[in-house]
mmCIF file of C-alpha atoms in Angstrom:
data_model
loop_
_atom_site.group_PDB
_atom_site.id
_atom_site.type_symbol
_atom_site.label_atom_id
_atom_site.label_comp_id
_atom_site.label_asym_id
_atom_site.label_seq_id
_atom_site.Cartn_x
_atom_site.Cartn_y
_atom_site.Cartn_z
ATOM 1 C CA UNK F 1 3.031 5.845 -20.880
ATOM 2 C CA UNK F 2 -0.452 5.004 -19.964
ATOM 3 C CA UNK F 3 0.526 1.017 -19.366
ATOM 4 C CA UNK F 4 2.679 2.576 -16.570
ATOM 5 C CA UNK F 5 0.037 4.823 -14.872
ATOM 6 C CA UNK F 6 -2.554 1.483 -15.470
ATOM 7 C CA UNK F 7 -0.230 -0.756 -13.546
ATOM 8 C CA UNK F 8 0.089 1.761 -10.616
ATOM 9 C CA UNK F 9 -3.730 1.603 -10.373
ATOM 10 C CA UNK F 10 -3.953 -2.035 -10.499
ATOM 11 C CA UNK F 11 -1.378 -2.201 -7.701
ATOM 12 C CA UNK F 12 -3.684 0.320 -5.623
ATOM 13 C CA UNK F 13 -6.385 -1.746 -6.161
ATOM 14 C CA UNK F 14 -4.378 -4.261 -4.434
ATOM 15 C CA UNK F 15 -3.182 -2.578 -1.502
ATOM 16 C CA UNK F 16 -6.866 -1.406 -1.573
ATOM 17 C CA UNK F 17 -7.936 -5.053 -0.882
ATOM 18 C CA UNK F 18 -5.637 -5.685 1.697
ATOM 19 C CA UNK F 19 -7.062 -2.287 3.358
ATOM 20 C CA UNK F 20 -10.111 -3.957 3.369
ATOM 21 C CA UNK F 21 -9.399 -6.813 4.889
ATOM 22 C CA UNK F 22 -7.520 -5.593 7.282
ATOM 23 C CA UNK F 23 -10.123 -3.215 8.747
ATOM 24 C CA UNK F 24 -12.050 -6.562 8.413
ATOM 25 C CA UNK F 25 -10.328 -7.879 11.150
ATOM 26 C CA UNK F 26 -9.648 -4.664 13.203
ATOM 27 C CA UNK F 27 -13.743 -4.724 13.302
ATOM 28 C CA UNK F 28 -13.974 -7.714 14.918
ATOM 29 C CA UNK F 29 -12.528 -5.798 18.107
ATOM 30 C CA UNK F 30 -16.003 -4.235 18.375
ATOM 31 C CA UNK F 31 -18.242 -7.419 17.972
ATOM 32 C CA UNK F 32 -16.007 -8.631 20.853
ATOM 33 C CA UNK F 33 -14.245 -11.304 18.586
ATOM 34 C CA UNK F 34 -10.552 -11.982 18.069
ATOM 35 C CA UNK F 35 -9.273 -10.499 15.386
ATOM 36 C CA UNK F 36 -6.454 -12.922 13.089
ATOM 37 C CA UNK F 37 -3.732 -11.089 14.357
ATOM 38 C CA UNK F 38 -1.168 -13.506 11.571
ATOM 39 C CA UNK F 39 -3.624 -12.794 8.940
ATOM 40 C CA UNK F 40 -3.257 -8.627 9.746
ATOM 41 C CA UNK F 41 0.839 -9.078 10.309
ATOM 42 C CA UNK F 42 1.161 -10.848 7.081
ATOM 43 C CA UNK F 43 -0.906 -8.161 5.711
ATOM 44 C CA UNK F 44 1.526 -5.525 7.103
ATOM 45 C CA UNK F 45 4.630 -7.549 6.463
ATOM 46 C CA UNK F 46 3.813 -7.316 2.484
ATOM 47 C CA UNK F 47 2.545 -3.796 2.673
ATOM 48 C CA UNK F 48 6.047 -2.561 4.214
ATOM 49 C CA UNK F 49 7.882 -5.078 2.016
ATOM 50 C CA UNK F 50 6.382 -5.015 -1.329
ATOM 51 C CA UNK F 51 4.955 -1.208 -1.702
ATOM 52 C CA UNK F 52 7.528 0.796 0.830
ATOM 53 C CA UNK F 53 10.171 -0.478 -1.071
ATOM 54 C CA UNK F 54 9.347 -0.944 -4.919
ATOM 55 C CA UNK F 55 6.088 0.769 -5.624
ATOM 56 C CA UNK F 56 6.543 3.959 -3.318
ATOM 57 C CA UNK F 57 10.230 4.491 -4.622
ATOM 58 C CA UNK F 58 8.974 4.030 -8.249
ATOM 59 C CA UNK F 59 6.323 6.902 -7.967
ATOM 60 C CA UNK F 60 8.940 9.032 -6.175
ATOM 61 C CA UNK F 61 10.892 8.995 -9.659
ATOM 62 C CA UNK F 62 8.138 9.468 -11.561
ATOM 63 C CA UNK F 63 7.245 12.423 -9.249
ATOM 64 C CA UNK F 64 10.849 13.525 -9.195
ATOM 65 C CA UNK F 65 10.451 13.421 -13.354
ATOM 66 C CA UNK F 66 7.581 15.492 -13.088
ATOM 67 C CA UNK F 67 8.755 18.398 -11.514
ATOM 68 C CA UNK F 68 11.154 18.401 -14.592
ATOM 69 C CA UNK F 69 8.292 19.265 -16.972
ATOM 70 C CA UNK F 70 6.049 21.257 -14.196
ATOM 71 C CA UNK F 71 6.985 23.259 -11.222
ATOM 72 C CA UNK F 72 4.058 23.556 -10.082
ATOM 73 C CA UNK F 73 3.646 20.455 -8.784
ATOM 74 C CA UNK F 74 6.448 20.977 -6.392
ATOM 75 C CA UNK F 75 4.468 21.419 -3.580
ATOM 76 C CA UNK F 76 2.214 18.361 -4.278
ATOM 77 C CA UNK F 77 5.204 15.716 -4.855
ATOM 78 C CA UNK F 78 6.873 17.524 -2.040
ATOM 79 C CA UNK F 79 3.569 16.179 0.319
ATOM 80 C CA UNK F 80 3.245 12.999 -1.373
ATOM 81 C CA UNK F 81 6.834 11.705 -0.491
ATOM 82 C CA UNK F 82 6.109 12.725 2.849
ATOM 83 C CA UNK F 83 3.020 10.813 3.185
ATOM 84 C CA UNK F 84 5.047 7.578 1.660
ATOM 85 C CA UNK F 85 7.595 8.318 4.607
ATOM 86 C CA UNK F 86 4.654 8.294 7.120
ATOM 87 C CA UNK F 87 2.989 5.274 5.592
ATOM 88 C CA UNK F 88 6.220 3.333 5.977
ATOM 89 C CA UNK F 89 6.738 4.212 9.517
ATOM 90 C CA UNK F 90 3.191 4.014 10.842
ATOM 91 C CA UNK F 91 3.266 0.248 9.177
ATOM 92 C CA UNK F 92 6.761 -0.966 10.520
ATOM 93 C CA UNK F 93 5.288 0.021 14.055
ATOM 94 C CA UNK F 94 1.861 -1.292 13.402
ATOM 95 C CA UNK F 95 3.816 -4.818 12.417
ATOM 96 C CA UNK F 96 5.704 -4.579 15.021
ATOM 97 C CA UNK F 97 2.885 -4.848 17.351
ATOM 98 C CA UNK F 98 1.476 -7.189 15.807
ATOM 99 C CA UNK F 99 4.538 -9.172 15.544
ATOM 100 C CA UNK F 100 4.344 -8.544 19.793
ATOM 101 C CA UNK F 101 1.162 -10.006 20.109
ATOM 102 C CA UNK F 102 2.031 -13.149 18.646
ATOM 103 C CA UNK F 103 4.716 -13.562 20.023
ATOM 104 C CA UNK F 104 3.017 -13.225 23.419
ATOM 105 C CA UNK F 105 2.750 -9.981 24.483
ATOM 106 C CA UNK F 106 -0.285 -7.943 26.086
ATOM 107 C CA UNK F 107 -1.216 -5.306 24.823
ATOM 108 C CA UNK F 108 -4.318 -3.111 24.649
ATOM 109 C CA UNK F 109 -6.216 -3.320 21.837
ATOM 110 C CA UNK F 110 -6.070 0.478 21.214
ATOM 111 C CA UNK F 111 -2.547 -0.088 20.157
ATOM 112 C CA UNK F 112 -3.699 -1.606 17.176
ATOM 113 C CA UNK F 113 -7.087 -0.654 16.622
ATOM 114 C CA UNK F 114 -6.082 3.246 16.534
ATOM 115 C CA UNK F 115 -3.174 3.200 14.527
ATOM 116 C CA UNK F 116 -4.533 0.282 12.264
ATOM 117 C CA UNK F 117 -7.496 2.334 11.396
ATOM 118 C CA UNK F 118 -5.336 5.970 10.667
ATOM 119 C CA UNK F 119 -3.023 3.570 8.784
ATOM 120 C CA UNK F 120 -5.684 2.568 6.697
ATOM 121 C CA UNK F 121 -7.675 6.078 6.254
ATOM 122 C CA UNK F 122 -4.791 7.784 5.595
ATOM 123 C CA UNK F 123 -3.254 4.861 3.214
ATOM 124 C CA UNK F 124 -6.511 5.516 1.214
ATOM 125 C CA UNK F 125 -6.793 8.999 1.289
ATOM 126 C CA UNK F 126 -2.918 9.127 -0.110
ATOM 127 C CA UNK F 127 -3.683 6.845 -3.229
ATOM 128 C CA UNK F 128 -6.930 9.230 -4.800
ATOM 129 C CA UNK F 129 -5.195 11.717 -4.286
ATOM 130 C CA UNK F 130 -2.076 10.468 -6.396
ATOM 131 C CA UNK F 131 -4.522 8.987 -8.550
ATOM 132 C CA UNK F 132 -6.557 12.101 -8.820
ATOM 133 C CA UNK F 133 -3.983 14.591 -9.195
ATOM 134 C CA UNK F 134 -0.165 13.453 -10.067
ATOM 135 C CA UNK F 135 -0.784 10.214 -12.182
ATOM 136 C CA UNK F 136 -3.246 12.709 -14.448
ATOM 137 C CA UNK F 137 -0.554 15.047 -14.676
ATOM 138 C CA UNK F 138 1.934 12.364 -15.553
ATOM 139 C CA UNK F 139 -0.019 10.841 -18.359
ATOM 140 C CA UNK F 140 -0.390 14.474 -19.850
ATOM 141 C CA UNK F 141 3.670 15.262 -19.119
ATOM 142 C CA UNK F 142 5.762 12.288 -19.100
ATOM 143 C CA UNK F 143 7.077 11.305 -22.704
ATOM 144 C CA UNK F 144 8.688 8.681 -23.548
ATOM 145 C CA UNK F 145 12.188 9.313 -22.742
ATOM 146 C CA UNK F 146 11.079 9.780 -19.283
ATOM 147 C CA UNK F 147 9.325 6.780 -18.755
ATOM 148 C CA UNK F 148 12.919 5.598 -19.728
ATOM 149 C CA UNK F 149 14.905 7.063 -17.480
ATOM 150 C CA UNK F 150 12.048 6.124 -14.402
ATOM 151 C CA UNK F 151 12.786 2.032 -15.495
ATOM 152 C CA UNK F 152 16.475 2.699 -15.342
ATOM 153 C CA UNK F 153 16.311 4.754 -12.293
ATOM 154 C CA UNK F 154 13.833 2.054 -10.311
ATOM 155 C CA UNK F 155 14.236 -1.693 -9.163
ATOM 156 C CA UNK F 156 11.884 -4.023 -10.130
ATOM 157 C CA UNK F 157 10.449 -7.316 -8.034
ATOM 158 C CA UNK F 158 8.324 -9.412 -8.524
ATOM 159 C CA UNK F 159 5.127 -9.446 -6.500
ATOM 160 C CA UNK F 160 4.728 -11.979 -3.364
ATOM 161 C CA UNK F 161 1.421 -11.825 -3.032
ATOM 162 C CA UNK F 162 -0.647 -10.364 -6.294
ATOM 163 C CA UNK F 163 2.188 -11.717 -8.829
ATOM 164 C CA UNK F 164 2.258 -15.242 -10.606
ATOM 165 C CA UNK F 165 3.663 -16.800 -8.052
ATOM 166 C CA UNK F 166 2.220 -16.295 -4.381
ATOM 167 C CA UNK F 167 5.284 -16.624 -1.431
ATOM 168 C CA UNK F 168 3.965 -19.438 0.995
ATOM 169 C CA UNK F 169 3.723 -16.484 3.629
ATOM 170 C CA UNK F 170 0.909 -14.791 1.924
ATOM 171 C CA UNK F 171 -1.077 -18.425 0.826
ATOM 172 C CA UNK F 172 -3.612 -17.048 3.789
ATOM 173 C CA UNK F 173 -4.134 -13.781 2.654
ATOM 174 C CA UNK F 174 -4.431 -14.915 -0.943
ATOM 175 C CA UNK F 175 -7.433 -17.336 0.498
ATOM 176 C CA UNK F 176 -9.017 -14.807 2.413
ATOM 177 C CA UNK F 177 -9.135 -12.253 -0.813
ATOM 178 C CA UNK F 178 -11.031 -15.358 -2.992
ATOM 179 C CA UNK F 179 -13.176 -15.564 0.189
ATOM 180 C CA UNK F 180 -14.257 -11.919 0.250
ATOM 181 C CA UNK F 181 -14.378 -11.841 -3.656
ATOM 182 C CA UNK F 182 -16.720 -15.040 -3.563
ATOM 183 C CA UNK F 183 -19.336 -13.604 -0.934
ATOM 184 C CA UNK F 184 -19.118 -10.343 -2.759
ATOM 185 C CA UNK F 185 -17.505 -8.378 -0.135
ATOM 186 C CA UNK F 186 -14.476 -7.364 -2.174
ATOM 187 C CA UNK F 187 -14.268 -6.791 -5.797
#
């Protein structure tokens, strides 16, 4: 269903936001300002909450559905669950240092400037091309009964931060996305 492959989109363009702002704040390293290191962990604690755990194992079964109707994208959904094993990892560890941080740690800001920014490029890079290549082939291949099977096979939750209701936690990122959408920075 096309409503499906829409609502993946919209929840890229989400996660594309929070990109966004998050190399935001990793810039400030290079003006020689202080980054808002709760502002990038709450950023990190949705993006391994919310997408490593709903959206990522949602497109897996859609993926895994796909290989049903075309083999020949074995090789493709083969790479993207990969990359959704590497995005969860390289996140937990970037929160976790980030977590460390505030909590009082030192730490050189090369361990979160580097893996913040491959994070984010590579985050990126993995959404066109699931945009770009699997969710084209899924709106051609997937019938009905399949789109079935992917809601009973996948958990739903509601969405802290981009949902109707925004968890306390994210409030702060919420405000800084109106801010960037306001001065035109963001979209």
């Amino acid at each position: 269903m096309a409503n499906e492959i829409a609502k993946l989109k919209e929840e890229h363009g989400n996660f594309r936001k929070l990109l966004n702002l998050l190399e935001t704040q990793l810039s400030l390293f290079h003006h020689e300002e202080q980054p808002d290191y709760q502002l990038m962990t709450d950023i990190l604690h949705y993006m391994i909450r919310y997408p490593d755990h709903f959206h990522h194992p949602r497109e897996d079964v859609i993926f895994s559905c796909l290989l049903e109707r075309d083999s020949h994208a074995a090789r493709s959904v083969e790479e993207l669950a990969r990359q959704h094993r590497v995005i969860a990892e390289s996140g937990t560890r970037l929160h976790e240092n980030l977590e460390s941080v505030i909590a009082g740690a030192l730490m050189p800001r090369q361990m979160i400037e580097a893996p913040g920014l491959l994070y984010i490029t590579y985050y990126r890079t993995h959404m066109d091309r699931e945009e770009n290549n699997l969710f084209v082939l899924a709106e051609q291949l997937l019938r009905d009964e399949d789109w079935k099977t992917i809601n009973a096979k996948t958990q739903s939750e509601p969405d802290p931060l981009f949902g109707r209701d925004v968890e306390e936690r994210y409030c702060a990122v919420c405000h800084h996305i109106a801010q960037a959408v306001d001065s035109g920075r963001m979209s």
